[in-house]
Every structure is written in structure tokens, then in C-alpha cells.
Amino acid sequence: GVLTDPRARGQGVASGLVAAVCLRELRAGAPRVSLHVDRDNARARACYVRAGMREVAESGLLLRDA
């Protein structure tokens, strides 16, 4: 998971980190990056979508394709 210091929340720190990790893996040859997030965690889901991921299942699966 990603935990952001409360003083840094809302500044794009977590979504920037997630985006950078996804990009690194995709450039290294991964066909996609996926993760699961609690479907009740709206803040985390929004963070991952800002990082370029897309929701593909109600269960909380998010993907970012190459």
C-alpha cells in the first residue's frame, strides 16, 4: 500500500509515486500493472486512477496497460 504523510496529502505525492512505478515496470517489459484496492476506499481508488490506472472490476482490480 501507499501511505502518505497527512501534511503531504492532496499534493499528488502518492499518485506520482504510483505512476512512476507503473511506468518503470511497463518500460521494463511488463504487459500491464495491476493492483487490488478495497472497493470502499474511494480516496485510494481516485489516487490510482489519477496515476493512469483504470478500474476493470467492481471487486477493486485496477490495471494500467502498456
CSV table of C-alpha atoms in Angstrom, one decimal:
chain,number,residue,atom,x,y,z
A,1,GLY,CA,0.0,0.0,0.0
A,2,VAL,CA,0.9,3.6,-0.2
A,3,LEU,CA,0.8,5.8,2.9
A,4,THR,CA,1.3,9.5,2.6
A,5,ASP,CA,2.1,11.8,5.5
A,6,PRO,CA,-1.0,13.8,6.3
A,7,ARG,CA,0.9,17.1,5.7
A,8,ALA,CA,1.6,16.0,2.1
A,9,ARG,CA,-1.9,14.7,1.2
A,10,GLY,CA,-3.6,16.4,-1.8
A,11,GLN,CA,-0.3,17.3,-3.4
A,12,GLY,CA,-0.1,14.4,-5.9
A,13,VAL,CA,2.7,12.6,-4.0
A,14,ALA,CA,1.0,9.2,-3.9
A,15,SER,CA,-0.4,9.3,-7.4
A,16,GLY,CA,3.0,10.5,-8.7
A,17,LEU,CA,4.8,7.6,-7.0
A,18,VAL,CA,2.3,5.0,-8.3
A,19,ALA,CA,2.6,6.5,-11.8
A,20,ALA,CA,6.4,6.3,-11.7
A,21,VAL,CA,6.4,2.7,-10.5
A,22,CYS,CA,3.9,1.7,-13.2
A,23,LEU,CA,5.9,3.4,-15.9
A,24,ARG,CA,9.1,1.7,-14.7
A,25,GLU,CA,7.5,-1.7,-14.9
A,26,LEU,CA,5.9,-1.1,-18.3
A,27,ARG,CA,9.2,0.2,-19.7
A,28,ALA,CA,10.9,-3.0,-18.3
A,29,GLY,CA,8.6,-5.1,-20.4
A,30,ALA,CA,5.6,-5.8,-18.2
A,31,PRO,CA,2.5,-6.0,-20.4
A,32,ARG,CA,0.4,-4.5,-17.6
A,33,VAL,CA,0.5,-3.5,-13.9
A,34,SER,CA,-2.4,-4.4,-11.7
A,35,LEU,CA,-3.5,-4.0,-8.1
A,36,HIS,CA,-6.4,-4.6,-5.8
A,37,VAL,CA,-7.9,-1.9,-3.7
A,38,ASP,CA,-10.7,-2.1,-1.1
A,39,ARG,CA,-13.8,-1.0,-3.1
A,40,ASP,CA,-14.8,1.1,-0.1
A,41,ASN,CA,-11.5,3.1,-0.2
A,42,ALA,CA,-12.6,5.9,-2.5
A,43,ARG,CA,-9.5,8.1,-1.8
A,44,ALA,CA,-7.1,5.3,-2.8
A,45,ARG,CA,-9.2,4.4,-5.9
A,46,ALA,CA,-9.1,8.1,-7.0
A,47,CYS,CA,-5.3,8.2,-6.4
A,48,TYR,CA,-4.7,5.1,-8.7
A,49,VAL,CA,-7.0,6.5,-11.4
A,50,ARG,CA,-5.0,9.8,-11.3
A,51,ALA,CA,-1.9,7.6,-11.7
A,52,GLY,CA,-3.2,6.3,-15.1
A,53,MET,CA,-4.9,3.1,-13.9
A,54,ARG,CA,-8.4,2.1,-14.9
A,55,GLU,CA,-10.9,0.2,-12.9
A,56,VAL,CA,-11.8,-3.1,-14.6
A,57,ALA,CA,-13.8,-4.9,-11.9
A,58,GLU,CA,-16.2,-4.0,-9.1
A,59,SER,CA,-14.0,-6.1,-6.8
A,60,GLY,CA,-11.3,-3.4,-6.9
A,61,LEU,CA,-9.0,-4.6,-9.6
A,62,LEU,CA,-7.2,-1.7,-11.4
A,63,LEU,CA,-5.0,-2.0,-14.5
A,64,ARG,CA,-2.5,0.1,-16.4
A,65,ASP,CA,-1.6,-1.4,-19.8
A,66,ALA,CA,1.5,-0.8,-21.8
